[in-house]
Short mmCIF file of C-alpha atoms in Angstrom, two decimals:
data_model
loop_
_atom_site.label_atom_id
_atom_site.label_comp_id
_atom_site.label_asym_id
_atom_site.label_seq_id
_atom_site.Cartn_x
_atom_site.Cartn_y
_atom_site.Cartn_z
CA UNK N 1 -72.89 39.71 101.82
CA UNK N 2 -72.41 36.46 99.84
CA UNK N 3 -68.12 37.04 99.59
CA UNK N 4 -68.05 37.26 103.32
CA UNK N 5 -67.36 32.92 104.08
CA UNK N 6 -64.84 33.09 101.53
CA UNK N 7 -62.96 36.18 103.42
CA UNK N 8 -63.30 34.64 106.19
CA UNK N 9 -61.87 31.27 105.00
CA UNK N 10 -58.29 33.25 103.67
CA UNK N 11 -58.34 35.41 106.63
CA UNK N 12 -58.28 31.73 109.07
CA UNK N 13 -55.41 30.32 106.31
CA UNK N 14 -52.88 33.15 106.51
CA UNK N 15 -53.95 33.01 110.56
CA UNK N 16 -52.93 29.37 110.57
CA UNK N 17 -50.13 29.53 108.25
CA UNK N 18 -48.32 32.90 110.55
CA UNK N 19 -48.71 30.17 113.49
CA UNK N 20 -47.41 27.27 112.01
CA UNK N 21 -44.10 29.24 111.25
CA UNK N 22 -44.08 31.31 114.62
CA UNK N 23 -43.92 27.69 115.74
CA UNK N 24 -41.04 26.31 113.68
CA UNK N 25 -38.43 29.62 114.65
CA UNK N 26 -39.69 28.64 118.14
CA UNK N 27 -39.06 25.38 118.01
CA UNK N 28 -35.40 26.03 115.99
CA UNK N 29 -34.45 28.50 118.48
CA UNK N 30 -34.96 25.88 121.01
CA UNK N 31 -32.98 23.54 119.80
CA UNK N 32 -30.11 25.71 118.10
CA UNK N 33 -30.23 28.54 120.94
CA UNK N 34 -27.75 26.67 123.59
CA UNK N 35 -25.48 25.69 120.25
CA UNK N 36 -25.64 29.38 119.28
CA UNK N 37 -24.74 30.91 122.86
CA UNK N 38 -21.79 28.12 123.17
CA UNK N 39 -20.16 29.53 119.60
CA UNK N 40 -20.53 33.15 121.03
CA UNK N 41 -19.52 32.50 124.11
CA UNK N 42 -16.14 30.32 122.73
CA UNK N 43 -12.73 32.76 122.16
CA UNK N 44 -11.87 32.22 118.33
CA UNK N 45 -8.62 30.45 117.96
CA UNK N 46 -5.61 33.09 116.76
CA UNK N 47 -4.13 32.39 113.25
CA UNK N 48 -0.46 30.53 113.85
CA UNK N 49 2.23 32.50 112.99
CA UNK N 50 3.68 31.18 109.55
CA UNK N 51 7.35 30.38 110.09
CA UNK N 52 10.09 30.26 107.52
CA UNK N 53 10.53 26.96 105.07
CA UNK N 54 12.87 24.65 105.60
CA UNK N 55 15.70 23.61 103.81
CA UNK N 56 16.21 19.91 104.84
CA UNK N 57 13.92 18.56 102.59
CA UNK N 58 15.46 20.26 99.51
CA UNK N 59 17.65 18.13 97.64
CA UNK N 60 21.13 20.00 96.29
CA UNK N 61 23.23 19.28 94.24
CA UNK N 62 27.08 20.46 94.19
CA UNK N 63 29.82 20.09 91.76
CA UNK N 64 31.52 18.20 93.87
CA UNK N 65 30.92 15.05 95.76
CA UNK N 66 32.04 15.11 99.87
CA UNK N 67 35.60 13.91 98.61
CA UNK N 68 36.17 16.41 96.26
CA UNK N 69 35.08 14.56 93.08
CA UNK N 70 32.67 15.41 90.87
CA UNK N 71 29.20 14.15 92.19
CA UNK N 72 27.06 11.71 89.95
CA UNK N 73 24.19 13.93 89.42
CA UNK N 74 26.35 16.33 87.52
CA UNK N 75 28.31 13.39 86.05
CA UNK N 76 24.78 12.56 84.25
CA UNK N 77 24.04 16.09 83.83
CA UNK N 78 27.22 16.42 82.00
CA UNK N 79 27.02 13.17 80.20
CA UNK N 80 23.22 13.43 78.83
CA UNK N 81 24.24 17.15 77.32
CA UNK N 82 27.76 15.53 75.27
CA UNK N 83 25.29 13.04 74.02
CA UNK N 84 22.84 15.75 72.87
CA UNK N 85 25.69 17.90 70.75
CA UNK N 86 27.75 15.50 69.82
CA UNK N 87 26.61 15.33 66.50
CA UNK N 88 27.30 18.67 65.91
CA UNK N 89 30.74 18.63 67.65
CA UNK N 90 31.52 15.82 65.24
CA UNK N 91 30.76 17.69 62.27
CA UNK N 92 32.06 20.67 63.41
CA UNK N 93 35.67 20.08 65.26
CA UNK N 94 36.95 16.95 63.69
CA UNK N 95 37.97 15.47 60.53
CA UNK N 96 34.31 13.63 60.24
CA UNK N 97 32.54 16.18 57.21
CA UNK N 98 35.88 16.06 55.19
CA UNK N 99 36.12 12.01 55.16
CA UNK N 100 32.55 12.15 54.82
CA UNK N 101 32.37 14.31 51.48
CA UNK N 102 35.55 12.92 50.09
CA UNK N 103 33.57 9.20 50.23
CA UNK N 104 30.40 10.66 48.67
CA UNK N 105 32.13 12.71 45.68
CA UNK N 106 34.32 9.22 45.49
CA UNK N 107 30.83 7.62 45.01
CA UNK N 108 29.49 9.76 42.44
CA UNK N 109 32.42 9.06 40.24
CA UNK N 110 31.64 5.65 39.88
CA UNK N 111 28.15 6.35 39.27
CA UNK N 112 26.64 4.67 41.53
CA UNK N 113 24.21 6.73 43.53
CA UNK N 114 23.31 4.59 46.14
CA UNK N 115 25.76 2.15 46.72
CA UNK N 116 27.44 2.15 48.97
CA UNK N 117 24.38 3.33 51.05
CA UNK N 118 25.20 6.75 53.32
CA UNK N 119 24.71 4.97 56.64
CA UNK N 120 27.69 2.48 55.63
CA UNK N 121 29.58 5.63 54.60
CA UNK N 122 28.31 8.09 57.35
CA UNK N 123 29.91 4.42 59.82
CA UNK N 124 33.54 4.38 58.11
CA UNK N 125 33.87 8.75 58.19
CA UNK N 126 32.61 8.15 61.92
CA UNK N 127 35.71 5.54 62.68
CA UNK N 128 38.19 6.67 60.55
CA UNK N 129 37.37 9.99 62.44
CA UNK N 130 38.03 8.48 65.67
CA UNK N 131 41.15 6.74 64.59
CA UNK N 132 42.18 9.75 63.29
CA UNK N 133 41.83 11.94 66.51
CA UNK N 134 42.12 9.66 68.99
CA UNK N 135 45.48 11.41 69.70
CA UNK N 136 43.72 14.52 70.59
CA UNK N 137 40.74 12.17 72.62
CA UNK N 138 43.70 10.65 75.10
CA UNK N 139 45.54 13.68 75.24
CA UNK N 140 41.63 15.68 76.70
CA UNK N 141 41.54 12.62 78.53
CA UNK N 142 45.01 12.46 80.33
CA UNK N 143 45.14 16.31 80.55
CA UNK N 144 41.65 17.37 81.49
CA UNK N 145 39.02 14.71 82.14
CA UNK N 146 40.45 11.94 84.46
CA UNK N 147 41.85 14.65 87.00
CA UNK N 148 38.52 16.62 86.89
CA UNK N 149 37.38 12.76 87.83
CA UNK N 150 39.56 12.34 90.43
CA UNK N 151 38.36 16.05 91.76
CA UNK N 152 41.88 17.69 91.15
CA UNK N 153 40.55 19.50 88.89
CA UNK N 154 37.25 22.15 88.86
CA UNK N 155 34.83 21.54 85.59
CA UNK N 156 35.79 25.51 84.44
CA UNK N 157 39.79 24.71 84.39
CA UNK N 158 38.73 21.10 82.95
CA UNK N 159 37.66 22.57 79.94
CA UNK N 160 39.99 24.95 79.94
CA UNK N 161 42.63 22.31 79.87
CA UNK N 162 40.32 19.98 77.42
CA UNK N 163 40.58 23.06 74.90
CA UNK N 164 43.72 22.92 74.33
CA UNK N 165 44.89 20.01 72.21
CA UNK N 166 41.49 20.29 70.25
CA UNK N 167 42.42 23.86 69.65
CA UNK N 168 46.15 22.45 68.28
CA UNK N 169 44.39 19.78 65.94
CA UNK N 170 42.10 22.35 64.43
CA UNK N 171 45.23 25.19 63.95
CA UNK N 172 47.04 22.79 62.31
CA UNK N 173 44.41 21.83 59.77
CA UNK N 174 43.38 25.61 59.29
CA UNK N 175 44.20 27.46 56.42
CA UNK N 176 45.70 30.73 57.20
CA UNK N 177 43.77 32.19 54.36
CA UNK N 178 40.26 30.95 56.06
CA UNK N 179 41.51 32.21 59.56
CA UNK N 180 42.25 35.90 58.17
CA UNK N 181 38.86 35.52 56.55
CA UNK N 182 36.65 34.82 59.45
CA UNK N 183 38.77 37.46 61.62
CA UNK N 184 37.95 40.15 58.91
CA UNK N 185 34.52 38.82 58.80
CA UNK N 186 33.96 39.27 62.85
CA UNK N 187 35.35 42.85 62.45
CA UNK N 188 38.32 41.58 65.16
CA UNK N 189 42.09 42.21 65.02
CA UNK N 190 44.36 39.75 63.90
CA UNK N 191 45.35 37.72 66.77
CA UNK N 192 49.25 37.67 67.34
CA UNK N 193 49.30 34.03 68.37
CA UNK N 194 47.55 31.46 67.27
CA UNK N 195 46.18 30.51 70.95
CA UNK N 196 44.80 34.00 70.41
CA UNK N 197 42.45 32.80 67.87
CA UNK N 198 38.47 32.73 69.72
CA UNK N 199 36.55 29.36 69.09
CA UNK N 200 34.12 31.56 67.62
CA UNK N 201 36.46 32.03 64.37
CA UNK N 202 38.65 28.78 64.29
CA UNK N 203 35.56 26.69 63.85
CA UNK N 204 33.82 28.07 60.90
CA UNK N 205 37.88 28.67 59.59
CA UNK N 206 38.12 25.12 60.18
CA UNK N 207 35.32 23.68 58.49
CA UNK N 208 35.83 25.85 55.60
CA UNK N 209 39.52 24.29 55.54
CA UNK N 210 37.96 20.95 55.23
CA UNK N 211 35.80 21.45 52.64
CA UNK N 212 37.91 22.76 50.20
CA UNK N 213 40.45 20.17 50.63
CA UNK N 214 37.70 17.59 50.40
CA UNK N 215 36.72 19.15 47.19
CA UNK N 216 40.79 18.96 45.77
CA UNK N 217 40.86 15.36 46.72
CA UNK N 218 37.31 14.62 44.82
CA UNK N 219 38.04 16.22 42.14
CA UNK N 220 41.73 14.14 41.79
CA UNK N 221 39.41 10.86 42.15
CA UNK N 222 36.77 11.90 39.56
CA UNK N 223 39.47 12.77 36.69
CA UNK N 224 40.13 9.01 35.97
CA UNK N 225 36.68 7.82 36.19
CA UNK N 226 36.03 10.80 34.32
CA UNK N 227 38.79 9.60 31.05
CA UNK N 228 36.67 6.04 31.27
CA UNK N 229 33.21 8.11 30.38
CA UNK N 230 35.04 9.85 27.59
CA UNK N 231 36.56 6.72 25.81
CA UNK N 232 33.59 4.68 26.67
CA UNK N 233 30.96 7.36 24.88
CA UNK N 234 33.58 7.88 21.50
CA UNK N 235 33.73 4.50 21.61
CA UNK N 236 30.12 3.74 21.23
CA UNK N 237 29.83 6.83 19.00
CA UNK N 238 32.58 5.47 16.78
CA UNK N 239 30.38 2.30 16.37
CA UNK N 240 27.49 4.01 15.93
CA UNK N 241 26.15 2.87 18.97
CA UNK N 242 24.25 6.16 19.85
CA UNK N 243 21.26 4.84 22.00
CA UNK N 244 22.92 2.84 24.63
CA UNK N 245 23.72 4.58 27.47
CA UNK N 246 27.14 5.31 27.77
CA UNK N 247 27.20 5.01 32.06
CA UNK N 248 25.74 1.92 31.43
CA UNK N 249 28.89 0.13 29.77
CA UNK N 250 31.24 2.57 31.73
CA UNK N 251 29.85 1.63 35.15
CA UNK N 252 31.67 -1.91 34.90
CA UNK N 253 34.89 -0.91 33.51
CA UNK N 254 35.11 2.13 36.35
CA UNK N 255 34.26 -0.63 39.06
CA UNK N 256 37.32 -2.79 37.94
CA UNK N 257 39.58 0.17 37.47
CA UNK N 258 38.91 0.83 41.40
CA UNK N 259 39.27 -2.51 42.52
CA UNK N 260 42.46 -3.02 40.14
CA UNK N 261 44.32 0.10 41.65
CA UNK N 262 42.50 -0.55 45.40
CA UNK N 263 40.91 2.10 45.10
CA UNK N 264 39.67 1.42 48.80
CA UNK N 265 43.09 1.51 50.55
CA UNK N 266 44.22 4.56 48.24
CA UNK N 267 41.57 6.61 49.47
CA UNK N 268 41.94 5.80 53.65
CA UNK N 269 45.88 6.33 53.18
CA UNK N 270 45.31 9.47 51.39
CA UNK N 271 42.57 10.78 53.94
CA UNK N 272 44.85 9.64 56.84
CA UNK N 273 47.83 10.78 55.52
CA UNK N 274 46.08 14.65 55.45
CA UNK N 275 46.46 14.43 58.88
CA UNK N 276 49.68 13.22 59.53
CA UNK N 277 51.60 15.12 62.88
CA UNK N 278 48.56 16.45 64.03
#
């Protein structure tokens, strides 16, 4: 009989507790009952119907402008994506890696290995490049590029037309020897005209072309320098000379023999004169 108060005491807490809540959802359902029967009673809104996109918005660009020329969005198109090969069109379709290797070799037979530096030589291959072509350049520009400007012209018969005298420059400083090569190498037929010939085998022809008569012109320039080691090297083994360096007292005497002879102006005439009626 002495646990009965304390019983008694839980039994009135959970009593109290059961009313405080009953009170509470009373009281919510009060004041969220009218809110409640308003929501059920309201029709929910239908989903709209999604309708196509438009088209106004999206900018287009053509290939040509409203007057028929080209429009300037593919002008810069077109311009940005000459700038990023044209290093590689340089090297590969003009007369730029022949002039180029022809003025290094020309520098290693004076023995000087630095001097002049290859940006000053990589700068005079580069212009004597475009003095050299700039036939071809006006002839892709009168033929194919200002009428594509002047929209007389699509871009596909532009380059077309633009093919043409580059593909006459390159023939004509081809090898047939390197052109039978590259067709036997690409398993084709040999073509029966030389506008026959694929870009795909000219090219590769080409530079091949270019190369070896850059290495026939070096190796005319290096046979003189070449004499002034020998003479220089018995001399100073005739005098018993043995540890000075022979490129050491040849390097002055080669320098004078190229500035005697011009050495300069023999080697542009000679380069430029490889090209001559192309």
């Amino acid at each position: 009989m002495r646990h009965t108060p304390i019983v008694s005491d839980k039994v009135g807490r959970r009593v109290a507790i059961a009313s405080a809540a009953a009170t509470i959802i009373g009281i919510g359902f009060v004041v969220l009952g009218p809110a409640l029967a308003a929501s059920a009673a309201t029709v929910p809104t239908p989903a709209p119907t999604p309708t196509a996109p438009s088209i106004n918005g999206i900018i287009q660009s053509t290939l040509n402008g409203p007057n028929g020329t080209p429009s300037d969005s593919i002008l810069v198109i077109i311009g940005i994506t000459l700038l990023s090969i044209a290093p590689s069109l340089i090297l590969m379709v003009s007369s730029f890696t022949k002039i180029f290797v022809v003025l290094a070799m020309t520098r290693n037979a004076l023995g000087l290995q630095t001097i002049p530096p290859n940006q000053v030589l990589a700068g005079l291959a580069l212009f004597l490049s475009i003095f050299i072509m700039w036939p071809v350049i006006s002839s892709i520009n009168d033929v194919a590029l200002q009428p594509y400007l002047h929209g007389s012209l699509d871009l596909q018969h532009a380059v077309t037309l633009a093919e043409g005298p580059l593909r006459h420059f390159m023939i004509a400083n081809t090898r047939q020897e390197d052109l039978a090569l590259m067709t036997r190498a690409a398993g084709r037929p040999n073509p029966s005209s030389p506008s026959d010939v694929s870009l795909s085998t000219l090219i590769p022809a080409f530079m091949i072309s270019q190369l070896r008569s850059a290495f026939i012109i070096g190796f005319v320039i290096f046979i003189p320098f070449l004499i002034v080691d020998i003479v220089v090297s018995s001399s100073l083994m005739a005098m018993g000379m043995m540890m000075l360096p022979p490129v050491m007292v040849s390097l002055p005497f080669k320098i004078l023999l190229f500035i005697l002879v011009d050495g300069w102006g023999l080697l542009v005439t000679t380069l430029v004169g490889s090209y001559g009626g192309t």
